């Protein structure tokens, strides 16, 4: 899938749409999810134009990958869920119901999150 420069997260990265920034570095931006599914629900995104995890895994540089992994961990510490625990989820493609075609990791915590997702059918 070609990258859509007009997706919501691309607009957030360009400063065209506001967000509640939690953390930022050269390669990543982390912000609060607008429709939180847990007391802590943060989205971690790379600043580069990657549609999803598979695109990132194939095309991102080592520096970008390293920064992305570290940002997820840092966000957990910054939001106080590093010790209590949290879940990291990324939706990829139609069956996952990925809504925004820019790679993002959901970081969820602040309460027991429950069992891992159960697929129907
Ligand atoms: P996904 O279904 O994995 O693509 O998740 C997209 C996520 O982006 C959802 O959890 C939305 O609540 C969230 N979202 C959509 N628009 C915004 C926005 N403007 N600011 C913050 N989060 C957003």
CSV table of C-alpha atoms and ligand atoms in Angstrom, one decimal:
chain,number,residue,atom,x,y,z
A,1,UNK,CA,0.0,0.0,0.0
A,2,UNK,CA,1.4,3.4,-0.9
A,3,UNK,CA,1.8,5.9,1.9
A,4,UNK,CA,-1.1,8.4,2.1
A,5,UNK,CA,0.4,11.8,3.0
A,6,UNK,CA,-3.0,13.1,4.1
A,7,UNK,CA,-3.6,10.5,6.9
A,8,UNK,CA,-4.4,11.9,10.3
A,9,UNK,CA,-1.0,11.1,11.9
A,10,UNK,CA,0.9,12.7,9.0
A,11,UNK,CA,-1.1,15.8,9.7
A,12,UNK,CA,-0.3,15.6,13.4
A,13,UNK,CA,3.4,15.3,12.4
A,14,UNK,CA,3.2,18.4,10.2
A,15,UNK,CA,1.5,20.3,13.0
A,16,UNK,CA,-1.8,20.7,11.1
A,17,UNK,CA,-3.8,18.8,13.8
A,18,UNK,CA,-3.1,19.2,17.5
A,19,UNK,CA,-2.3,16.4,19.9
A,20,UNK,CA,-1.3,15.9,23.5
A,21,UNK,CA,2.4,15.2,23.2
A,22,UNK,CA,3.8,12.7,25.8
A,23,UNK,CA,7.3,12.3,24.3
A,24,UNK,CA,9.3,13.3,21.2
A,25,UNK,CA,12.7,12.7,19.8
A,26,UNK,CA,14.4,12.9,16.4
A,27,UNK,CA,12.6,9.8,15.1
A,28,UNK,CA,9.4,9.4,17.1
A,29,UNK,CA,6.4,11.2,18.4
A,30,UNK,CA,4.2,9.8,21.2
A,31,UNK,CA,0.8,11.3,22.0
A,32,UNK,CA,-2.5,10.5,23.8
A,33,UNK,CA,-5.1,8.5,21.9
A,34,UNK,CA,-8.1,10.7,21.3
A,35,UNK,CA,-10.5,7.8,22.2
A,36,UNK,CA,-8.7,6.0,25.1
A,37,UNK,CA,-9.4,2.4,25.7
A,38,UNK,CA,-7.6,2.3,29.1
A,39,UNK,CA,-6.6,4.9,31.7
A,40,UNK,CA,-3.3,5.2,29.9
A,41,UNK,CA,-3.6,4.9,26.1
A,42,UNK,CA,-0.7,6.4,24.2
A,43,UNK,CA,0.2,6.1,20.5
A,44,UNK,CA,3.9,5.9,19.5
A,45,UNK,CA,4.6,6.7,15.9
A,46,UNK,CA,7.8,7.0,13.8
A,47,UNK,CA,8.3,10.4,12.1
A,48,UNK,CA,9.1,8.6,8.9
A,49,UNK,CA,6.4,7.7,6.3
A,50,UNK,CA,5.6,4.0,7.1
A,51,UNK,CA,2.2,2.6,6.6
A,52,UNK,CA,2.5,-0.2,9.1
A,53,UNK,CA,4.8,-2.5,11.0
A,54,UNK,CA,5.6,-4.6,8.0
A,55,UNK,CA,6.6,-1.5,5.9
A,56,UNK,CA,8.7,-0.3,8.9
A,57,UNK,CA,10.4,-3.6,9.3
A,58,UNK,CA,11.4,-3.8,5.7
A,59,UNK,CA,12.3,-0.1,5.0
A,60,UNK,CA,13.3,1.7,8.3
A,61,UNK,CA,16.9,2.3,9.2
A,62,UNK,CA,18.5,0.7,12.3
A,63,UNK,CA,18.5,4.1,14.0
A,64,UNK,CA,14.7,4.5,13.4
A,65,UNK,CA,14.0,1.0,14.7
A,66,UNK,CA,16.1,1.5,17.8
A,67,UNK,CA,14.5,4.9,18.5
A,68,UNK,CA,11.0,3.4,18.1
A,69,UNK,CA,11.6,0.5,20.5
A,70,UNK,CA,13.1,2.9,23.1
A,71,UNK,CA,10.3,5.4,22.7
A,72,UNK,CA,7.7,2.7,23.6
A,73,UNK,CA,9.6,1.8,26.8
A,74,UNK,CA,10.2,5.5,27.7
A,75,UNK,CA,6.5,6.3,27.3
A,76,UNK,CA,5.6,3.5,29.7
A,77,UNK,CA,8.0,5.0,32.3
A,78,UNK,CA,6.8,8.6,31.7
A,79,UNK,CA,3.2,7.6,32.2
A,80,UNK,CA,3.8,5.5,35.3
A,81,UNK,CA,2.9,2.1,33.9
A,82,UNK,CA,6.4,0.7,33.5
A,83,UNK,CA,6.1,-1.2,36.8
A,84,UNK,CA,2.4,-2.1,36.9
A,85,UNK,CA,2.6,-3.4,33.3
A,86,UNK,CA,1.1,-2.6,30.0
A,87,UNK,CA,0.2,-4.0,26.5
A,88,UNK,CA,1.7,-2.9,23.2
A,89,UNK,CA,-0.5,-3.5,20.1
A,90,UNK,CA,-0.1,-2.6,16.5
A,91,UNK,CA,-2.8,-3.2,13.9
A,92,UNK,CA,-1.7,-4.0,10.4
A,93,UNK,CA,-4.1,-4.1,7.5
A,94,UNK,CA,-7.8,-4.7,7.1
A,95,UNK,CA,-8.4,-7.8,9.2
A,96,UNK,CA,-6.8,-6.0,12.2
A,97,UNK,CA,-9.1,-2.9,11.6
A,98,UNK,CA,-6.2,-0.6,11.2
A,99,UNK,CA,-7.9,2.8,10.8
A,100,UNK,CA,-4.9,5.1,10.3
A,101,UNK,CA,-2.4,4.1,7.7
A,102,UNK,CA,0.7,5.4,9.5
A,103,UNK,CA,2.5,2.9,11.8
A,104,UNK,CA,1.5,3.3,15.4
A,105,UNK,CA,1.9,1.3,18.5
A,106,UNK,CA,-0.9,1.4,21.1
A,107,UNK,CA,0.6,1.5,24.6
A,108,UNK,CA,-2.2,0.6,27.0
A,109,UNK,CA,-2.1,0.4,30.8
A,110,UNK,CA,-3.1,1.8,34.1
A,111,UNK,CA,-5.5,-1.0,34.9
A,112,UNK,CA,-5.6,-4.8,34.3
A,113,UNK,CA,-6.0,-4.9,30.5
A,114,UNK,CA,-7.7,-8.4,30.4
A,115,UNK,CA,-7.0,-11.4,28.2
A,116,UNK,CA,-5.3,-11.1,24.9
A,117,UNK,CA,-7.7,-10.3,22.0
A,118,UNK,CA,-9.8,-13.2,20.9
A,119,UNK,CA,-10.6,-13.5,17.2
A,120,UNK,CA,-14.0,-14.7,16.2
A,121,UNK,CA,-14.7,-17.2,13.4
B,1,LIG,P1,-5.9,1.8,14.6
B,1,LIG,O1,-7.3,1.3,14.5
B,1,LIG,O2,-4.9,0.8,15.2
B,1,LIG,O3,-5.5,2.4,13.3
B,1,LIG,O4,-6.0,3.0,15.7
B,1,LIG,C1,-6.1,4.3,15.4
B,1,LIG,C2,-6.2,5.1,16.7
B,1,LIG,O5,-6.0,6.4,16.4
B,1,LIG,C3,-7.5,4.9,17.4
B,1,LIG,O6,-7.3,4.4,18.7
B,1,LIG,C4,-8.1,6.4,17.5
B,1,LIG,O7,-8.7,6.7,18.6
B,1,LIG,C5,-6.8,7.2,17.3
B,1,LIG,N1,-6.9,8.5,16.8
B,1,LIG,C6,-7.6,8.9,15.7
B,1,LIG,N2,-7.5,10.2,15.4
B,1,LIG,C7,-6.7,10.7,16.5
B,1,LIG,C8,-6.2,12.0,16.8
B,1,LIG,N3,-6.5,13.1,16.0
B,1,LIG,N4,-5.5,12.1,17.9
B,1,LIG,C9,-5.2,11.0,18.7
B,1,LIG,N5,-5.6,9.8,18.4
B,1,LIG,C10,-6.3,9.6,17.3
